[in-house]
PDB file of C-alpha atoms in Angstrom:
ATOM      1  CA  MET A   1      58.988  12.744  91.286  1.00 40.00           C
ATOM      2  CA  LYS A   2      59.961  15.670  93.058  1.00 42.00           C
ATOM      3  CA  ASN A   3      57.140  17.616  94.573  1.00 49.00           C
ATOM      4  CA  SER A   4      54.743  16.145  91.879  1.00 78.00           C
ATOM      5  CA  VAL A   5      57.177  18.192  89.041  1.00 87.00           C
ATOM      6  CA  PRO A   6      56.117  16.315  85.705  1.00 95.00           C
ATOM      7  CA  LEU A   7      59.688  15.859  85.648  1.00 97.00           C
ATOM      8  CA  SER A   8      61.693  12.560  86.289  1.00 97.00           C
ATOM      9  CA  ILE A   9      65.603  13.196  86.088  1.00 97.00           C
ATOM     10  CA  ILE A  10      67.560   9.884  85.484  1.00 97.00           C
ATOM     11  CA  HIS A  11      71.892  10.455  85.825  1.00 96.00           C
ATOM     12  CA  HIS A  12      73.032   7.862  83.386  1.00 94.00           C
ATOM     13  CA  TYR A  13      76.588   9.707  83.736  1.00 93.00           C
ATOM     14  CA  SER A  14      77.529  10.209  87.567  1.00 89.00           C
ATOM     15  CA  GLY A  15      81.065  12.355  86.408  1.00 90.00           C
ATOM     16  CA  LEU A  16      79.069  15.500  86.652  1.00 95.00           C
ATOM     17  CA  PRO A  17      76.202  17.057  88.485  1.00 95.00           C
ATOM     18  CA  SER A  18      72.905  18.795  87.871  1.00 95.00           C
ATOM     19  CA  PRO A  19      70.688  21.396  89.326  1.00 96.00           C
ATOM     20  CA  ASP A  20      67.992  18.760  89.840  1.00 96.00           C
ATOM     21  CA  ASN A  21      66.183  21.584  91.779  1.00 95.00           C
ATOM     22  CA  ARG A  22      66.112  24.430  89.667  1.00 96.00           C
ATOM     23  CA  LEU A  23      65.182  21.366  86.428  1.00 97.00           C
ATOM     24  CA  CYS A  24      62.152  21.517  88.470  1.00 96.00           C
ATOM     25  CA  THR A  25      61.332  25.159  89.285  1.00 95.00           C
ATOM     26  CA  MET A  26      62.077  25.355  85.407  1.00 96.00           C
ATOM     27  CA  THR A  27      59.392  23.047  84.413  1.00 97.00           C
ATOM     28  CA  ARG A  28      56.961  23.906  86.861  1.00 96.00           C
ATOM     29  CA  ARG A  29      57.193  27.621  84.945  1.00 95.00           C
ATOM     30  CA  ILE A  30      57.046  26.147  81.801  1.00 96.00           C
ATOM     31  CA  TYR A  31      54.234  23.722  82.657  1.00 97.00           C
ATOM     32  CA  GLU A  32      52.271  26.777  83.892  1.00 96.00           C
ATOM     33  CA  GLY A  33      52.970  29.509  81.406  1.00 95.00           C
ATOM     34  CA  GLU A  34      52.537  27.541  78.590  1.00 95.00           C
ATOM     35  CA  LYS A  35      49.613  25.465  79.980  1.00 95.00           C
ATOM     36  CA  VAL A  36      50.946  22.236  79.342  1.00 95.00           C
ATOM     37  CA  ASN A  37      48.927  19.675  80.868  1.00 93.00           C
ATOM     38  CA  ARG A  38      50.704  18.573  84.300  1.00 92.00           C
ATOM     39  CA  GLU A  39      49.252  14.827  82.966  1.00 94.00           C
ATOM     40  CA  GLN A  40      52.427  14.807  80.679  1.00 95.00           C
ATOM     41  CA  LYS A  41      55.049  13.906  81.953  1.00 97.00           C
ATOM     42  CA  ILE A  42      58.657  14.273  80.350  1.00 98.00           C
ATOM     43  CA  ASN A  43      61.704  11.934  81.050  1.00 98.00           C
ATOM     44  CA  LEU A  44      65.357  14.021  81.388  1.00 98.00           C
ATOM     45  CA  ILE A  45      68.272  11.825  80.860  1.00 98.00           C
ATOM     46  CA  LEU A  46      71.872  12.807  81.929  1.00 98.00           C
ATOM     47  CA  CYS A  47      74.413  11.525  80.093  1.00 98.00           C
ATOM     48  CA  SER A  48      77.580  11.806  78.585  1.00 97.00           C
ATOM     49  CA  ASP A  49      78.850  12.514  74.982  1.00 97.00           C
ATOM     50  CA  TYR A  50      79.283   8.951  73.960  1.00 97.00           C
ATOM     51  CA  THR A  51      75.903   7.827  74.790  1.00 97.00           C
ATOM     52  CA  ILE A  52      74.476  11.005  72.965  1.00 98.00           C
ATOM     53  CA  ARG A  53      76.572  10.470  70.160  1.00 98.00           C
ATOM     54  CA  LYS A  54      75.052   6.554  69.540  1.00 98.00           C
ATOM     55  CA  LEU A  55      71.704   8.797  69.928  1.00 97.00           C
ATOM     56  CA  ASN A  56      72.381  10.995  67.497  1.00 97.00           C
ATOM     57  CA  ARG A  57      73.839   8.567  65.134  1.00 97.00           C
ATOM     58  CA  GLU A  58      71.234   6.084  65.455  1.00 97.00           C
ATOM     59  CA  TYR A  59      68.147   8.242  65.244  1.00 95.00           C
ATOM     60  CA  ARG A  60      69.485  11.655  63.370  1.00 95.00           C
ATOM     61  CA  ASN A  61      72.377  10.054  61.158  1.00 96.00           C
ATOM     62  CA  ILE A  62      74.603  12.891  62.378  1.00 96.00           C
ATOM     63  CA  ASP A  63      77.974  10.795  63.970  1.00 97.00           C
ATOM     64  CA  ARG A  64      78.752  13.101  66.383  1.00 96.00           C
ATOM     65  CA  ALA A  65      78.163  13.903  70.464  1.00 96.00           C
ATOM     66  CA  THR A  66      75.365  17.127  70.474  1.00 97.00           C
ATOM     67  CA  ASP A  67      74.716  18.968  73.554  1.00 97.00           C
ATOM     68  CA  VAL A  68      70.675  18.330  73.503  1.00 97.00           C
ATOM     69  CA  LEU A  69      68.446  15.800  71.728  1.00 98.00           C
ATOM     70  CA  SER A  70      64.424  15.675  72.136  1.00 97.00           C
ATOM     71  CA  PHE A  71      61.609  12.797  71.359  1.00 97.00           C
ATOM     72  CA  PRO A  72      58.345  14.182  71.708  1.00 96.00           C
ATOM     73  CA  PHE A  73      56.029  11.138  72.329  1.00 94.00           C
ATOM     74  CA  GLY A  74      53.155  13.808  72.328  1.00 81.00           C
ATOM     75  CA  GLU A  75      50.652  11.332  74.451  1.00 91.00           C
ATOM     76  CA  PRO A  76      48.354  11.936  77.159  1.00 91.00           C
ATOM     77  CA  ASP A  77      50.192  10.490  79.910  1.00 94.00           C
ATOM     78  CA  PHE A  78      53.671  11.715  78.560  1.00 96.00           C
ATOM     79  CA  LEU A  79      55.215  14.644  76.755  1.00 96.00           C
ATOM     80  CA  GLY A  80      58.578  13.051  76.237  1.00 97.00           C
ATOM     81  CA  GLU A  81      62.014  12.104  76.337  1.00 98.00           C
ATOM     82  CA  ILE A  82      65.106  14.966  76.589  1.00 98.00           C
ATOM     83  CA  TYR A  83      69.089  13.828  76.530  1.00 98.00           C
ATOM     84  CA  ILE A  84      71.155  16.200  77.581  1.00 98.00           C
ATOM     85  CA  SER A  85      75.077  15.544  77.785  1.00 98.00           C
ATOM     86  CA  LEU A  86      76.391  16.943  80.783  1.00 98.00           C
ATOM     87  CA  GLN A  87      80.057  16.655  79.085  1.00 97.00           C
ATOM     88  CA  ARG A  88      78.757  18.905  76.250  1.00 97.00           C
ATOM     89  CA  ALA A  89      77.130  21.606  78.791  1.00 97.00           C
ATOM     90  CA  LYS A  90      80.818  21.913  80.502  1.00 97.00           C
ATOM     91  CA  VAL A  91      82.711  22.775  77.464  1.00 97.00           C
ATOM     92  CA  GLN A  92      79.447  25.010  76.086  1.00 96.00           C
ATOM     93  CA  ALA A  93      79.531  26.410  79.404  1.00 96.00           C
ATOM     94  CA  ARG A  94      82.900  27.970  79.902  1.00 96.00           C
ATOM     95  CA  ARG A  95      82.160  28.586  75.934  1.00 96.00           C
ATOM     96  CA  TYR A  96      79.702  30.882  76.363  1.00 94.00           C
ATOM     97  CA  GLY A  97      80.709  32.288  79.859  1.00 95.00           C
ATOM     98  CA  ILE A  98      78.297  31.535  81.695  1.00 94.00           C
ATOM     99  CA  SER A  99      77.743  28.468  84.323  1.00 95.00           C
ATOM    100  CA  TYR A 100      77.666  25.085  83.962  1.00 96.00           C
ATOM    101  CA  ASN A 101      74.736  24.979  85.762  1.00 96.00           C
ATOM    102  CA  ASP A 102      72.789  27.866  83.490  1.00 95.00           C
ATOM    103  CA  GLU A 103      73.518  25.533  80.335  1.00 96.00           C
ATOM    104  CA  ILE A 104      71.716  22.743  81.401  1.00 97.00           C
ATOM    105  CA  VAL A 105      69.034  24.799  82.481  1.00 97.00           C
ATOM    106  CA  ARG A 106      69.314  26.389  78.641  1.00 96.00           C
ATOM    107  CA  LEU A 107      69.365  22.858  77.559  1.00 97.00           C
ATOM    108  CA  PHE A 108      66.559  21.776  79.061  1.00 98.00           C
ATOM    109  CA  VAL A 109      64.688  24.658  78.147  1.00 97.00           C
ATOM    110  CA  HIS A 110      65.464  24.292  74.424  1.00 96.00           C
ATOM    111  CA  GLY A 111      64.314  20.277  74.471  1.00 97.00           C
ATOM    112  CA  THR A 112      60.961  21.167  76.539  1.00 97.00           C
ATOM    113  CA  PHE A 113      60.146  23.394  73.583  1.00 95.00           C
ATOM    114  CA  HIS A 114      61.204  20.519  71.004  1.00 95.00           C
ATOM    115  CA  LEU A 115      58.703  18.756  72.854  1.00 96.00           C
ATOM    116  CA  LEU A 116      55.982  21.525  72.750  1.00 94.00           C
ATOM    117  CA  GLY A 117      56.547  21.062  68.716  1.00 92.00           C
ATOM    118  CA  TYR A 118      58.739  24.183  68.180  1.00 90.00           C
ATOM    119  CA  ASP A 119      61.704  24.030  65.923  1.00 88.00           C
ATOM    120  CA  HIS A 120      64.820  25.459  64.602  1.00 88.00           C
ATOM    121  CA  ILE A 121      64.998  24.419  60.654  1.00 86.00           C
ATOM    122  CA  ILE A 122      63.508  27.470  59.463  1.00 89.00           C
ATOM    123  CA  GLU A 123      64.505  31.432  60.538  1.00 91.00           C
ATOM    124  CA  SER A 124      61.495  32.655  61.434  1.00 91.00           C
ATOM    125  CA  GLU A 125      61.332  28.971  63.083  1.00 90.00           C
ATOM    126  CA  ARG A 126      64.224  29.440  65.021  1.00 87.00           C
ATOM    127  CA  LEU A 127      63.802  33.089  65.852  1.00 92.00           C
ATOM    128  CA  GLU A 128      60.077  32.172  67.138  1.00 91.00           C
ATOM    129  CA  MET A 129      61.760  29.767  69.605  1.00 90.00           C
ATOM    130  CA  GLU A 130      64.780  31.269  70.840  1.00 89.00           C
ATOM    131  CA  LYS A 131      61.904  34.213  71.538  1.00 90.00           C
ATOM    132  CA  MET A 132      59.930  31.277  74.149  1.00 90.00           C
ATOM    133  CA  GLU A 133      63.717  30.521  75.562  1.00 91.00           C
ATOM    134  CA  ARG A 134      64.445  33.434  76.226  1.00 91.00           C
ATOM    135  CA  LYS A 135      60.983  34.453  78.183  1.00 91.00           C
ATOM    136  CA  TYR A 136      61.965  31.346  80.707  1.00 94.00           C
ATOM    137  CA  ILE A 137      65.860  31.909  80.963  1.00 89.00           C
ATOM    138  CA  LYS A 138      66.028  35.232  81.730  1.00 71.00           C
ATOM    139  CA  ILE A 139      63.817  34.976  84.824  1.00 48.00           C
ATOM    140  CA  GLU A 140      66.416  32.511  86.546  1.00 44.00           C
TER     141      GLU A 140
END
């Protein structure tokens, strides 16, 4: 793990890069700001649309690619896994008029808050989750 950051980054899609240092910095900020136990590690898997579509179909019964999936474990030493489609991130960055790296960081923050128990199924939860995400994303 880079600089004793509780994040393991696993590149399963070599076609596109990722801002590993920014992701590690963001992990530290969220863990400090939200008082997350540093013993609880996160695995971040950077993958393709194909891979994330398979996972979305298998675990959510939705047969299409998505941008990010989170699988909370909530164990004393393992918070969970986040999957990000680098292909989706590239497309969405263009659509939103932001940099590719900013979009990956945004998706990572979103996935991390899912691991921390936030959701966006109902409006009030969505607003609270977005507020928490903005707290960290605006720092960048």
